[in-house]
Amino acid sequence: MFDVVVVGAGFSGLYLLHRLREQGLSVRVLEAADGVGGTWYWNRYPGARCDVDAVEYGFSFSPELDRTWRWDERYATQERILEYLDHVADTYDLRRDITFGTRVAGATWDEGAARWTVRTEGGDELTARFVVMATGCLSKPKKPDIPGIESFAGPTYFTSTWPHEGVDFTGRRVAVIGTGSSGVQAIPRIAEQAARLHVFQRTANFIVPAGNHELTEDDHDPDTLAARRASGMACPLGLAFEFTETNLKNAVDLPEAERTAEFERLWNRGGLPMMLGFADLLVDERANRMVAEFIAEKIRRRVHDPEVAAALIPSGFPVGAKRLCVDIDYYEAFNRDNVKLVDLRATPIERVTPAGIQVGGTEIPVDDLVLATGFDALTGALTAIDIRGKDGLRLTEAWEHGPRTYLGLCVAGFPNLFAVAAGPGSPGVLSNMRVSIEQHVDWITDCVRYVDEQGMGRIEATEQAQDQWVEHVREVGDTTLFPRANSWYVGANVPGKPRVFMPYIGGVPVYREECAEVAAKGYAGFHLTPA
Ligand code: FAD
Ligand code: N01
């Protein structure tokens, strides 16, 4: 029997393994992939990179890693992040406790023995006192329901499970379906290679420029790094950002020139902090429309053909309520002769045929189909596992009407089970994920130590604490514009998924304090019992 079984070997699973082992616990990590990396193992599409500054995205817990690793660009490529996570695994000799190529099919709680039995798809069983699901927030790809898609005769590539050997699109007629973050990153790179690229856009997204650039040794200076990390800890989104007096004001209260100057400054700075520009951008429709119009004007300037520009301007949902995309040369791709935008709002896809995609009665010939169609986010990887808690309660039953967690970390009825940063009810996906992952892992490992030190064998969130947290997450979400978009944050991209705004929007610092307080009060809201 292990003390802890961890499922997943991405950022979360790797740090968990390191921390739990440091505590002297026996740990086994089970990972479906053949290597470490999680997101960065699977998503190898052209153009894939982080959209949080790499120096902030890398782990903060290890002076050793700070000393031995250098990021080369502001936004590291997928290859570089995967190299980094391999370096983390090497540095801490993590692979010896990871079983690769092993997908977990189920986990069943034995109340009498106070232990979990974890079952793999291969039929192996492991027992453990605790299980931590480090299965990822965006790790369960979602296939689009498009008539005829299975009949396509050429190769179909999912951005989320891209072939390791890469794909050469030279001379090919390529179709990309999907214009979320993955599509926005892949499209300019595919456009550079393909003979012809059709981009099938159902919803135009709000996109801000990356402002990518090379990094120097100064960017890795220990004091600079420490300052950035401290700034990230204080920011609701976990991003290093020097708030000015202006950023604490409401956009609607400022003269237009002053407001536009700040939008312009943040636009030129590049990246996700665009949404930190003013206090009211994500809560007041009027302020949100101001930033929407600012972005629309940028699109009009970047895209030469006014009709194409108009189709690329998002409408019908607030800026930021769907995950903001960050681009390198996205709009410029539509100025190329070999790229054509197909606006599915005007002409929906009728069907995929063996030789192409039929739209408005015309078949567009296609050699290669690229699906950048997203994920069953937050809950997908968890509900794909047959998790059974007390009295055989299935997680899918407990979450029938939407996910319910305490702090995004635990679920009532499922003792000694934790989820990392992916748990609905946590701020993870609204933050620089590394910040949330480290905080979650630290909290979970402290919790396991506390249970052991108290001579307890079992910890479970109470229904009451969970109900209060779920209500709090909903209430805070409802004060914002987030629930108004059909986003993966509310599960709208998966037919039949209950519509619930899943992440906690209270911000990283508030959430961290809340978690710390729960721990300081002897894990308030949890029921601890001897084994
Ligand atoms: P993951 O990296 O998703 O790892 C989960 C692992 O669990 C996977 O390896 C998976 O194979 C494994 N697993 C799942 N289910 C099972 C099972 N049943 N059995 C065995 N193994 C299983 N976040 C940011 O903050 N900044 C970014 O710039 C950013 N860029 C992103 C780009 C892309 C393309 C995507 C998809 C996501 C991005 N994210 C970003 C979010 C990203 O997922 C997190 O930053 C982070 O990598 C999550 O790490 P994780 O270890 O929690 O999960
Ligand atoms: O997925 P998405 P993603 N017909 O769900 C379209 C992170 N990430 O992989 O909006 C036609 O955002 C769908 O259209 P619509 C980041 O958190 C980060 O791009 O549903 N189109 C949409 O355009 C991100 O939010 C980076 O109308 C269909 C697209 O497919 C998250 O991962 C990079 C369709 C899916 O967009 C997910 O991003 C990549 C259909 N039947 C990912 N079904 C960084 O930059 C779906 N679509 C760091």
XYZ file of C-alpha atoms and ligand atoms in Angstrom:
632
model
C 0.000 0.000 0.000
C 1.169 3.558 -0.788
C 0.603 6.583 1.361
C -0.468 8.529 -1.703
C -1.345 7.717 -5.298
C -1.151 10.718 -7.598
C -2.806 10.640 -11.018
C -1.037 12.818 -13.614
C 2.562 13.951 -14.150
C 2.201 17.519 -15.392
C 3.195 20.591 -13.371
C 0.851 19.458 -10.570
C 1.853 15.803 -10.356
C 5.572 16.573 -10.481
C 5.484 19.117 -7.688
C 3.202 16.879 -5.614
C 5.582 13.976 -5.935
C 8.503 16.136 -4.858
C 6.688 17.601 -1.829
C 5.103 14.355 -0.664
C 8.374 12.486 -0.950
C 10.101 15.252 1.047
C 7.596 14.488 3.795
C 8.803 10.902 3.854
C 5.661 9.464 2.284
C 5.537 6.605 -0.194
C 4.071 7.875 -3.460
C 3.230 6.360 -6.826
C 2.319 8.605 -9.751
C 0.267 7.081 -12.572
C 0.412 8.870 -15.916
C -1.363 7.999 -19.177
C 1.372 9.589 -21.304
C 4.781 8.087 -21.970
C 6.554 11.044 -20.416
C 6.162 13.918 -17.973
C 4.724 17.286 -18.949
C 0.920 16.922 -19.064
C -0.411 19.778 -21.220
C 3.055 20.276 -22.678
C 3.457 16.605 -23.512
C 0.190 16.425 -25.470
C -0.330 19.845 -27.097
C 2.507 19.861 -29.644
C 0.737 21.783 -32.371
C 2.719 24.395 -34.336
C 2.849 27.687 -32.473
C 2.008 26.192 -29.067
C 3.481 28.237 -26.228
C 2.462 29.638 -22.879
C 0.688 32.975 -22.679
C 1.921 33.768 -19.189
C 5.490 35.091 -19.019
C 7.718 32.010 -18.854
C 9.733 33.349 -15.911
C 6.465 33.488 -13.967
C 5.146 30.207 -15.321
C 8.194 28.216 -14.152
C 8.117 26.811 -10.613
C 9.016 29.218 -7.823
C 9.780 26.690 -5.094
C 13.292 25.744 -6.117
C 16.445 27.889 -5.993
C 18.124 24.909 -7.689
C 15.836 25.210 -10.725
C 16.322 28.985 -10.772
C 20.060 28.428 -10.895
C 20.063 25.731 -13.553
C 17.376 26.894 -15.974
C 17.147 29.790 -18.423
C 14.062 30.732 -20.444
C 14.884 32.034 -23.908
C 11.710 33.906 -24.813
C 9.064 35.851 -22.890
C 6.514 33.179 -23.885
C 8.255 29.821 -24.011
C 7.423 27.365 -26.759
C 5.833 24.012 -25.996
C 9.185 22.310 -26.742
C 10.969 24.531 -24.238
C 8.361 24.038 -21.484
C 8.507 20.279 -22.014
C 12.315 20.426 -21.792
C 11.886 22.383 -18.568
C 9.552 19.819 -17.022
C 11.956 17.053 -18.062
C 14.684 19.059 -16.340
C 12.506 19.302 -13.210
C 11.996 15.527 -13.282
C 15.766 14.989 -13.699
C 16.720 17.485 -11.004
C 14.543 15.804 -8.402
C 14.905 12.264 -9.753
C 11.125 12.026 -10.059
C 10.707 9.381 -12.773
C 11.546 6.463 -10.480
C 8.177 6.913 -8.753
C 6.124 7.474 -11.922
C 4.486 4.720 -13.941
C 4.013 5.991 -17.492
C 1.663 4.691 -20.178
C -0.908 3.908 -17.510
C -4.384 5.377 -17.578
C -6.428 5.253 -14.395
C -9.900 3.843 -14.981
C -11.354 3.937 -11.480
C -10.825 4.621 -7.794
C -12.967 3.157 -5.021
C -13.007 4.169 -1.364
C -13.111 1.450 1.264
C -14.663 3.055 4.334
C -13.764 0.183 6.680
C -10.092 0.132 5.768
C -9.923 3.916 5.132
C -8.101 3.489 1.861
C -8.531 3.904 -1.852
C -8.149 1.190 -4.445
C -7.027 2.685 -7.735
C -7.641 0.640 -10.884
C -5.759 1.118 -14.130
C -7.135 0.464 -17.608
C -4.659 -2.415 -17.797
C -6.389 -4.036 -14.807
C -3.717 -3.389 -12.165
C -4.810 -2.286 -8.706
C -2.967 -0.116 -6.199
C -4.083 0.833 -2.720
C -3.339 4.095 -0.974
C -4.409 6.087 2.053
C -4.801 9.220 -0.064
C -5.407 9.893 -3.746
C -4.620 13.177 -5.465
C -6.089 13.824 -8.883
C -3.531 15.942 -10.716
C -5.383 15.136 -13.910
C -5.449 18.647 -15.373
C -8.058 21.293 -16.110
C -7.690 21.103 -19.885
C -6.634 17.535 -20.502
C -9.774 15.826 -21.792
C -10.041 16.725 -25.502
C -13.499 17.328 -26.883
C -14.496 16.004 -30.287
C -16.803 18.315 -32.186
C -20.236 17.016 -33.221
C -20.028 17.810 -36.925
C -21.991 15.624 -39.323
C -19.783 13.429 -41.474
C -16.568 14.174 -39.565
C -15.685 10.492 -39.298
C -15.983 10.144 -43.093
C -13.086 12.512 -43.851
C -10.570 10.562 -45.924
C -7.437 12.601 -45.147
C -5.567 12.894 -41.857
C -7.370 14.569 -38.934
C -5.171 16.198 -36.292
C -6.327 17.355 -32.858
C -4.229 20.210 -31.472
C -4.629 18.534 -28.063
C -3.006 15.245 -29.140
C -0.624 16.394 -31.866
C 1.676 13.768 -33.457
C 5.120 13.741 -31.851
C 6.878 13.572 -35.208
C 5.195 16.834 -36.294
C 3.206 17.459 -39.452
C 4.481 18.939 -42.702
C 1.729 20.961 -44.368
C 3.864 22.070 -47.315
C 1.779 22.100 -50.492
C -1.335 20.917 -48.638
C -4.878 22.272 -48.501
C -5.587 22.567 -44.784
C -8.748 23.306 -42.797
C -8.616 24.482 -39.192
C -11.843 24.304 -37.190
C -11.735 26.316 -33.963
C -10.448 29.766 -33.123
C -9.840 29.586 -29.369
C -6.333 29.938 -27.915
C -5.070 26.783 -29.678
C -6.393 27.790 -33.097
C -5.134 31.350 -32.646
C -1.613 30.054 -31.986
C -1.617 27.376 -34.693
C -3.211 29.285 -37.589
C -0.338 31.731 -38.338
C 2.222 28.912 -38.271
C 0.164 26.587 -40.490
C -0.504 29.507 -42.853
C 3.250 29.882 -43.379
C 3.446 26.303 -44.688
C 0.170 25.301 -46.293
C -0.665 25.890 -49.938
C -4.151 26.909 -48.870
C -5.632 27.362 -45.406
C -9.332 27.695 -44.611
C -10.112 28.836 -41.089
C -13.579 27.824 -39.909
C -14.621 30.291 -37.237
C -17.845 29.837 -35.276
C -17.105 32.483 -32.649
C -14.533 35.231 -33.023
C -12.512 35.628 -29.834
C -11.034 38.624 -28.110
C -7.312 38.482 -28.726
C -4.495 40.637 -27.377
C -0.960 40.791 -28.753
C 1.713 38.765 -26.982
C 4.583 41.239 -27.237
C 6.952 38.308 -27.311
C 10.694 38.979 -27.108
C 13.952 37.286 -26.223
C 15.031 37.178 -22.600
C 18.403 38.004 -21.124
C 20.328 37.038 -18.031
C 18.812 40.077 -16.273
C 15.368 38.477 -16.533
C 16.719 35.618 -14.403
C 18.333 37.775 -11.757
C 17.231 36.303 -8.381
C 15.983 39.647 -7.025
C 14.030 40.366 -10.204
C 12.488 36.911 -10.084
C 11.599 37.266 -6.419
C 9.948 40.629 -7.048
C 7.909 39.271 -9.957
C 6.773 36.291 -7.933
C 5.766 38.475 -5.001
C 3.818 40.691 -7.375
C 2.078 37.619 -8.821
C 1.099 36.456 -5.337
C -0.611 39.793 -4.717
C -2.471 39.910 -8.037
C -5.978 38.418 -8.436
C -4.825 36.628 -11.592
C -1.499 35.512 -10.162
C 0.364 37.633 -12.728
C 3.179 40.041 -11.965
C 1.634 43.438 -12.487
C 2.542 46.798 -11.037
C -0.854 48.324 -10.305
C -0.917 52.077 -10.754
C -3.524 54.472 -9.360
C -5.213 54.379 -12.745
C -5.605 50.596 -12.667
C -7.493 50.817 -9.387
C -10.019 53.225 -10.915
C -13.096 52.449 -12.955
C -12.796 52.910 -16.711
C -16.231 54.507 -16.827
C -15.126 57.305 -14.489
C -12.208 58.468 -16.616
C -12.020 60.903 -19.501
C -11.749 59.064 -22.797
C -8.195 60.197 -23.532
C -6.898 58.953 -20.188
C -8.727 55.631 -20.530
C -7.503 55.049 -24.066
C -3.931 55.900 -23.078
C -4.039 53.162 -20.440
C -5.568 50.630 -22.858
C -2.808 51.534 -25.315
C -0.099 51.092 -22.690
C -1.373 47.647 -21.760
C -1.843 46.682 -25.400
C 1.794 47.526 -26.092
C 2.928 45.746 -22.925
C 1.252 42.623 -24.335
C -0.483 39.664 -22.775
C -3.269 38.915 -20.314
C -2.782 41.953 -17.976
C -4.930 43.891 -20.468
C -7.858 42.855 -18.261
C -6.201 44.345 -15.154
C -6.353 47.814 -16.714
C -9.335 49.043 -14.717
C -11.286 47.818 -11.706
C -14.595 47.576 -13.565
C -13.639 45.809 -16.820
C -15.036 42.440 -15.773
C -17.980 43.670 -13.751
C -19.493 46.631 -15.602
C -20.919 46.139 -19.081
C -20.189 49.748 -20.024
C -16.501 49.439 -19.152
C -16.347 46.100 -20.914
C -17.812 47.616 -24.075
C -15.087 50.269 -23.971
C -12.295 47.712 -24.013
C -14.228 45.686 -26.637
C -14.367 48.706 -28.924
C -10.683 49.417 -28.342
C -9.838 45.866 -29.436
C -12.238 46.021 -32.417
C -10.461 49.111 -33.685
C -7.109 47.309 -33.458
C -8.541 44.453 -35.551
C -9.804 46.895 -38.187
C -6.299 48.331 -38.418
C -4.502 45.015 -38.605
C -6.722 43.236 -41.134
C -6.644 44.700 -44.642
C -9.997 43.440 -45.959
C -12.791 45.285 -44.069
C -15.227 42.391 -44.519
C -12.770 39.905 -43.070
C -11.982 42.338 -40.255
C -15.690 42.669 -39.449
C -16.055 38.886 -39.261
C -13.047 38.693 -36.912
C -14.513 41.223 -34.471
C -16.095 39.372 -31.543
C -19.648 40.144 -30.512
C -22.346 38.824 -28.232
C -20.251 38.239 -25.121
C -18.098 40.356 -22.802
C -14.323 40.636 -23.245
C -12.590 38.226 -20.865
C -15.720 36.162 -20.184
C -14.288 33.624 -22.604
C -10.575 33.031 -21.995
C -8.683 35.904 -23.626
C -6.380 34.706 -26.418
C -2.861 35.986 -26.904
C -1.521 36.132 -30.427
C 1.628 36.321 -32.466
C 0.759 37.378 -36.054
C -2.797 35.980 -35.919
C -4.572 38.824 -37.703
C -1.715 39.244 -40.174
C -2.326 35.648 -41.301
C -5.654 36.810 -42.761
C -3.802 39.287 -44.983
C -2.102 36.409 -46.789
C -3.356 35.263 -50.188
C -3.382 31.604 -49.144
C -5.638 32.099 -46.095
C -9.418 32.346 -46.179
C -11.769 32.891 -43.261
C -15.040 30.963 -43.321
C -17.488 32.695 -40.987
C -19.715 29.954 -39.642
C -22.096 32.519 -38.178
C -22.993 33.413 -41.772
C -22.598 29.952 -43.320
C -22.534 27.012 -40.892
C -20.757 23.780 -41.742
C -23.306 21.467 -43.382
C -21.136 18.402 -43.271
C -17.658 17.070 -43.595
C -17.270 14.901 -46.692
C -14.449 12.473 -47.515
C -12.775 15.190 -49.604
C -13.572 18.390 -47.779
C -16.012 20.549 -45.856
C -19.389 21.544 -47.239
C -20.501 25.060 -46.419
C -23.371 26.990 -48.059
C -23.882 24.213 -50.621
C -20.228 24.298 -51.755
C -17.567 21.763 -50.915
C -14.223 23.281 -49.915
C -11.558 20.702 -50.858
C -9.319 19.770 -47.935
C -6.286 17.452 -47.624
C -5.683 17.832 -43.869
C -8.187 18.620 -41.131
C -7.003 20.306 -37.931
C -9.383 20.331 -34.961
C -8.667 23.048 -32.407
C -12.013 22.381 -30.785
C -11.098 22.454 -27.124
C -11.646 20.395 -24.015
C -14.214 19.075 -21.597
C -12.623 21.469 -19.144
C -12.266 21.266 -15.372
C -14.521 18.290 -14.716
C -13.823 16.174 -17.844
C -10.683 14.370 -16.686
C -12.205 13.698 -13.252
C -15.559 12.362 -14.422
C -13.798 10.173 -17.001
C -12.504 8.162 -14.020
C -15.020 5.941 -12.245
C -14.545 7.490 -8.809
C -16.649 5.942 -6.053
C -16.671 7.384 -2.569
C -18.582 6.482 0.587
C -21.441 3.987 0.132
C -20.402 3.540 -3.491
C -21.399 7.128 -4.361
C -20.154 7.902 -7.869
C -18.572 11.299 -8.511
C -20.712 11.592 -11.648
C -23.839 11.181 -9.464
C -22.613 13.672 -6.867
C -22.016 16.149 -9.714
C -25.135 15.350 -11.723
C -26.411 18.929 -11.439
C -22.987 20.544 -11.622
C -19.682 20.113 -9.812
C -19.658 20.625 -6.052
C -16.426 20.983 -4.093
C -15.106 22.497 -0.916
C -12.395 25.026 -1.879
C -12.042 23.288 -5.249
C -9.864 20.798 -3.400
C -12.171 18.150 -1.939
C -15.645 16.706 -2.364
C -18.018 15.698 0.449
C -18.564 11.949 0.377
C -15.061 11.317 -1.012
C -12.675 11.160 1.959
C -8.899 11.449 1.489
C -9.323 12.548 -2.125
C -7.933 15.834 -3.440
C -7.896 17.581 -6.803
C -5.188 20.045 -7.812
C -5.913 23.397 -9.433
C -8.339 21.734 -11.829
C -10.997 21.427 -9.212
C -14.078 23.468 -10.034
C -14.463 26.009 -7.238
C -10.808 27.039 -7.300
C -9.307 30.067 -9.067
C -6.815 27.864 -10.971
C -7.912 28.431 -14.552
C -8.439 32.148 -13.980
C -4.853 32.516 -12.833
C -1.302 31.887 -13.828
C -1.773 28.165 -13.240
C 1.658 27.658 -11.716
C 0.758 29.987 -8.849
C -2.436 28.053 -8.118
C -0.787 24.678 -8.562
C 1.984 25.455 -6.074
C -0.509 26.811 -3.562
C -2.778 23.770 -3.922
C 0.067 21.295 -3.672
C 1.461 23.034 -0.579
C -1.993 23.036 1.014
C -2.623 19.364 0.216
C 0.757 18.178 1.478
C 0.342 20.223 4.686
C -3.115 18.714 5.111
C -1.842 15.150 4.757
C 0.868 15.892 7.316
C -1.689 17.354 9.715
C -3.933 14.295 9.414
C -0.979 12.049 10.168
C 0.317 14.199 13.032
C -3.110 14.175 14.655
C -3.137 10.399 14.453
C -6.135 10.563 12.150
C -6.679 8.382 9.121
C -9.465 10.119 7.358
C -10.419 13.634 6.330
C -13.602 14.582 4.538
C -15.238 17.866 3.585
C -18.582 18.335 5.315
C -21.710 18.823 3.203
C -22.370 22.088 5.017
C -18.936 23.579 4.279
C -19.204 22.414 0.680
C -22.685 23.924 0.243
C -21.449 27.235 1.614
C -18.426 27.234 -0.688
C -20.459 26.343 -3.775
C -22.878 29.154 -2.928
C -19.994 31.584 -2.356
C -18.377 30.655 -5.692
C -21.725 31.207 -7.444
C -22.389 34.510 -5.674
C -18.973 35.943 -6.501
C -19.259 34.709 -10.089
C -22.649 36.383 -10.427
C -21.174 39.774 -9.556
C -19.087 39.559 -12.740
C -19.747 39.329 -16.461
C -18.264 35.812 -16.684
C -21.516 33.816 -16.573
C -22.788 35.715 -19.616
C -20.629 33.945 -22.188
C -21.042 30.447 -23.580
C -17.570 29.469 -22.497
C -15.888 26.345 -21.235
C -15.844 28.093 -17.836
C -19.612 27.375 -17.700
C -19.403 24.049 -19.548
C -21.306 25.460 -22.535
C -18.983 23.790 -25.045
C -20.028 20.290 -23.976
C -23.600 19.319 -24.862
C -25.573 18.261 -21.779
C -23.031 19.585 -19.261
C -24.842 21.475 -16.468
C -24.339 25.206 -16.896
C -22.419 26.337 -13.830
C -19.701 28.995 -13.691
C -17.060 26.661 -12.309
C -13.959 28.683 -11.352
C -13.684 30.843 -8.241
C -13.291 34.476 -9.300
C -12.524 35.862 -5.850
C -8.869 36.121 -6.863
C -5.718 34.268 -5.958
C -4.792 36.239 -2.778
C -8.287 36.064 -1.277
C -8.519 32.364 -2.047
C -5.067 31.673 -0.607
C -6.066 33.429 2.619
C -9.294 31.469 2.782
C -7.416 28.160 2.407
C -4.803 29.211 4.985
C -7.515 30.148 7.460
C -9.242 26.793 7.018
C -5.942 25.053 7.779
C -5.132 27.343 10.714
C -8.478 26.466 12.295
C -7.609 22.772 12.269
C -9.157 22.220 8.825
C -12.451 23.929 9.479
C -15.231 22.503 7.343
C -13.603 19.090 7.329
C -14.430 16.080 9.441
C -11.349 14.232 10.725
C -11.640 10.737 12.148
C -9.209 8.026 13.196
C -8.567 5.305 10.648
P -1.884 18.724 -16.986
O -0.678 19.379 -17.482
O -3.089 18.719 -17.856
O -1.483 17.227 -16.628
C -2.452 16.279 -16.297
C -1.886 14.919 -16.604
O -2.780 13.940 -16.098
C -1.748 14.635 -18.103
O -0.441 14.287 -18.399
C -2.705 13.494 -18.368
O -2.203 12.577 -19.304
C -2.815 12.867 -16.992
N -4.089 12.178 -16.801
C -5.338 12.683 -16.907
N -6.246 11.722 -16.657
C -5.551 10.599 -16.393
C -5.926 9.284 -16.063
N -7.205 8.915 -15.956
N -4.950 8.369 -15.850
C -3.631 8.713 -15.951
N -3.217 9.958 -16.273
C -4.176 10.877 -16.485
N -1.909 27.814 -18.072
C -1.234 28.915 -17.724
O -1.284 29.317 -16.571
N -0.489 29.578 -18.632
C -0.400 29.193 -19.906
O 0.266 29.835 -20.687
C -1.113 28.025 -20.319
N -1.059 27.574 -21.576
C -1.778 26.478 -21.938
C -1.697 26.038 -23.249
C -2.432 24.950 -23.653
C -2.317 24.458 -25.052
C -3.297 24.312 -22.745
C -4.136 23.143 -23.178
C -3.361 24.731 -21.426
C -2.583 25.801 -21.017
N -2.586 26.252 -19.695
C -1.874 27.359 -19.341
C -3.245 25.462 -18.665
C -2.326 24.249 -18.307
O -3.109 23.126 -18.443
C -1.732 24.448 -16.925
O -0.922 25.592 -16.917
C -0.843 23.314 -16.427
O 0.016 22.830 -17.404
C -1.679 22.208 -15.839
O -0.842 21.287 -15.222
P -1.452 20.024 -14.496
O -0.325 19.175 -14.097
O -2.408 20.451 -13.450
O -2.347 19.321 -15.603
O -10.267 25.478 -26.960
P -11.484 26.530 -26.912
P -8.703 25.772 -27.093
N -17.911 23.679 -35.002
O -12.607 25.806 -26.263
C -14.652 25.851 -31.768
C -5.908 27.040 -22.835
N -4.949 27.279 -23.898
O -8.005 24.468 -27.164
O -16.430 29.304 -29.381
C -17.162 24.788 -35.131
O -11.076 27.816 -26.342
C -15.111 26.801 -30.708
O -16.132 27.632 -31.192
P -17.221 28.271 -30.148
C -6.720 28.287 -22.594
O -7.102 28.320 -21.254
C -4.026 28.256 -23.743
O -8.428 26.749 -28.128
O -17.658 27.131 -29.272
N -16.332 25.240 -34.205
C -13.806 27.532 -30.408
O -13.536 28.482 -31.375
C -7.879 28.053 -23.499
O -9.019 28.816 -23.199
C -3.144 28.530 -24.741
O -18.267 28.805 -31.007
C -16.259 24.528 -33.061
C -12.781 26.401 -30.524
O -13.382 25.383 -31.321
C -8.107 26.582 -23.355
O -6.805 26.029 -23.246
C -3.188 27.822 -25.919
C -16.991 23.352 -32.863
C -12.409 25.808 -29.187
O -11.797 26.793 -28.424
C -8.846 25.927 -24.494
O -8.356 26.454 -25.719
C -4.127 26.844 -26.053
C -17.859 22.946 -33.901
N -18.626 21.852 -33.766
C -5.003 26.580 -25.036
N -16.706 22.869 -31.636
C -2.172 29.617 -24.597
O -2.041 30.485 -25.406
C -15.806 23.715 -31.096
N -15.545 24.721 -31.955
C -1.401 29.623 -23.416
